[in-house]
Amino acid sequence: MSKENTFYITTPIYYPSDKLHIGHTYCTVATDSFARYKRLRGYDVMFLTGTDEHGQKIEEKAKEAGVTPQQFVDKIVEGEGGILDLWKLMNISNDRFIRTTDDYHVKSIQRIFRRMYDAGDIYKGKYSGMYCTPCESFWTESQLVDGKCPDCGRPVKYAEEEAYFFKLSKYAQPVKELLLTGEFLQPMSRVNEMIKNFIDPGLEDLCVSRTSFSWGIPVDFDPGHVVYVWVDALSNYITALGFDNDRYDDFDHYWPAVHIVGKEIVRFHSIIWPAMLMSMGLPLPKKVYGHGWLLIDGGKMSKSKGNVADPYLLAERYGVDALRFFLMRTFPFGSDGNFSNELLISCINADLANDLGNLVSRTGAMVKKYFGGTLPAEQEGDDAMDGELIAMASALHEKYAAEMDAFQPQNAIGEVFKVLSRANKYIDENAPWLLIKDETKKARLARVLYNLVETIRICAGLLVPFMPETAAEITRRMGADAIVWDDLCRFGVLPADVTVAQGDALFPRIDMDKELAALEEISAAQKAAAGAVNTEPVRPNVKIDDFAKCDLRVCKILACEKVPNSEKLLKFTLDDGSGKPRQILSGMQPFYPDPAVLVDKKVVAILNLPTRKMAGLESNGMLLSAEQGDLVRLCLVPDEIPAGAIIS
Ligand code: ME8
């Protein structure tokens, strides 16, 4: 096949530092949908995904787990329920899977490093800066946000070491020109971000080797240095095609690529990667598309938020196609979206069970009931009644293709569902249940059903990139042999006397309340199994101003004794910093059988509560304590904090 007809598409190579979550699944399913779409269009597609296995973070995690880094990543990538299993489960059609620990990749990276060195673009220097270990990124002071990593918000630390640098600054102008073409990086908002945040403030040369950890690819001409992550990771897109290695020989055929990446790594793909390719004199990628994040409760995904967003669990409960469809249907690809189980269930109920599933089963049932499963060839059209549906179904492929070519799967699916809705309305308008009652209207009834079958065939075929199994099943039921692009561009492909098959409900309706309750239980059980101490939901938000009304101060315990005739109360005499002792009673006796141990300790008290009388004594405030089950302890403050210090 000629090169003009090739399409090379990639996902990021994911870190095998932990199990992948629904966010990674989102990106891979999207890329898979684009790859499947291009195959449907007749392209010679190469779809690559893989894992980014080197670096300090993985080295540290392996150490914690007491295994070698290679053993650690092998388990996450190839082990049961690992990354390869997840992609198999999700029906991902990647042609290749690269691991950066693969031998051929390692050799290529050493050659690539040398190429850039020989081009005069890599030099030795000393690196000092603020370093974020989880992101494996150095940042300048001005890039930090509130002194923390601008990508992940975690603390950074000062670091210094001998390192090789890549002359990124040299490429600032050509990279800026590339970005300004508007074609290279999309969506356009990301172009502005890159120029404003990184290029215009001045590109700094990039640290490309490290000496402080060893889990990486050694620089072959300077042992002790390992190639620092981004050169290793980004080059996967060409080494996987056989660039600088003998494993494959597809570089000339497939390169350049379309890279689908999350917004947080757009910087690496749209600035550093083209600069590296320029240094090597290689063609630049066709496109980098920076998609948005899936958020949970408005925040980044994390394990602590519970696992009802676990792709394994969701695929098991609702089916792989429903999950894939939901991800592509619900979130605009270039923007962030809030994931919730409720959204997922409503999407399945509204779009899949109702609009699509019902249409398929009603149509199948009517063909069976009225004509025994095979339509008669004698049919009667009615332009006024049929015109709009046929026009919409016939024009659908063009609108759909425009959206898919622009990497807007949500809109492409939206176009399909406009036609499906129209088809549902068409049933009501034509009322087949009335037509059947009139013997002279049989031919008309047959045509109504034929139009529905054809419309469903086209719509299902166009859904194949998102729901491969379901689309194939619907196509089969509608009596078509295969999903072929040209046939999706034409109305009237099926013979008039088509035989339509019936089957089980494609997407049974889900009872939202029951399902949410079941998920809640699963989530609580998962948290308990993971050792969470408290699965109580967080209380409703309060305004910061309301919180600020509480006068919380550090108090030193001057004296502490049991209250006579009380089994619970202790009487605390406290120095609250005012110079006047304060008395507070607290129900701490059961937890501190020997109150003397508390003397001289510093605790937290809320001072502005109304005075209360307990056991005949006044209490002016309340001491803060922490409790879990039977374990209760006062909240203690480090000794260097003086009494009277404000807590805010
Ligand atoms: O960054 N929503 O790997 P990574 C949507 N190894 N997408 C998400 C997401 C979320 N909440 N969380 C992750 C790396 N992703 C590097 C890449 S490439 C040469 C090297 C997706 O495991 C998204 O595509 O942190 C993001 O860019 C990618 O996973 C990051 O995966």
Tab-separated table of N, CA and C in Angstrom, residues 360 363-365 367-368 372-375 449 453 476-479 494 497-502:
chain	number	residue	atom	x	y	z
A	360	VAL	N	-33.815	-0.777	17.841
A	360	VAL	CA	-33.414	-2.046	17.222
A	360	VAL	C	-34.423	-3.133	17.577
A	363	THR	N	-37.962	-2.521	15.960
A	363	THR	CA	-37.948	-2.759	14.510
A	363	THR	C	-37.896	-4.256	14.226
A	364	GLY	N	-36.989	-4.949	14.930
A	364	GLY	CA	-36.877	-6.402	14.742
A	364	GLY	C	-38.200	-7.086	15.062
A	365	ALA	N	-38.818	-6.652	16.162
A	365	ALA	CA	-40.069	-7.289	16.591
A	365	ALA	C	-41.177	-7.051	15.565
A	367	VAL	N	-40.831	-6.446	12.281
A	367	VAL	CA	-40.586	-7.209	11.043
A	367	VAL	C	-41.010	-8.663	11.268
A	368	LYS	N	-40.734	-9.155	12.456
A	368	LYS	CA	-41.087	-10.546	12.779
A	368	LYS	C	-42.616	-10.694	12.857
A	372	GLY	N	-43.148	-12.070	9.562
A	372	GLY	CA	-42.451	-13.326	9.847
A	372	GLY	C	-40.938	-13.225	9.777
A	373	GLY	N	-40.400	-12.005	9.764
A	373	GLY	CA	-38.936	-11.836	9.813
A	373	GLY	C	-38.328	-11.410	8.485
A	374	THR	N	-39.050	-11.595	7.376
A	374	THR	CA	-38.515	-11.190	6.065
A	374	THR	C	-39.505	-10.231	5.402
A	375	LEU	N	-39.009	-9.078	4.990
A	375	LEU	CA	-39.914	-8.084	4.385
A	375	LEU	C	-40.295	-8.520	2.967
A	449	LEU	N	-40.828	-0.176	7.444
A	449	LEU	CA	-39.888	-1.019	8.193
A	449	LEU	C	-38.534	-1.088	7.480
A	453	VAL	N	-34.871	-0.244	9.014
A	453	VAL	CA	-33.761	-1.198	8.990
A	453	VAL	C	-32.527	-0.544	8.345
A	476	ARG	N	-25.526	-7.387	11.893
A	476	ARG	CA	-25.926	-8.765	11.575
A	476	ARG	C	-27.452	-8.901	11.672
A	477	ARG	N	-28.006	-8.355	12.754
A	477	ARG	CA	-29.462	-8.480	12.924
A	477	ARG	C	-30.218	-7.807	11.777
A	478	MET	N	-29.637	-6.711	11.265
A	478	MET	CA	-30.335	-5.981	10.194
A	478	MET	C	-30.115	-6.641	8.835
A	479	GLY	N	-29.446	-7.777	8.842
A	479	GLY	CA	-29.342	-8.550	7.600
A	479	GLY	C	-28.188	-8.144	6.702
A	494	LEU	N	-29.426	-2.557	1.365
A	494	LEU	CA	-29.999	-3.880	1.632
A	494	LEU	C	-31.078	-4.202	0.600
A	497	ASP	N	-36.269	-7.308	0.190
A	497	ASP	CA	-36.811	-8.443	0.956
A	497	ASP	C	-35.797	-8.941	1.991
A	498	VAL	N	-35.264	-7.997	2.742
A	498	VAL	CA	-34.248	-8.316	3.747
A	498	VAL	C	-34.855	-9.159	4.883
A	499	THR	N	-34.008	-10.036	5.438
A	499	THR	CA	-34.429	-10.812	6.607
A	499	THR	C	-33.768	-10.207	7.849
A	500	VAL	N	-34.608	-9.915	8.816
A	500	VAL	CA	-34.102	-9.254	10.028
A	500	VAL	C	-34.168	-10.242	11.191
A	501	ALA	N	-33.063	-10.281	11.955
A	501	ALA	CA	-33.029	-11.218	13.094
A	501	ALA	C	-33.315	-10.482	14.392
A	502	GLN	N	-33.837	-11.216	15.351
A	502	GLN	CA	-34.055	-10.617	16.668
A	502	GLN	C	-33.015	-11.168	17.636
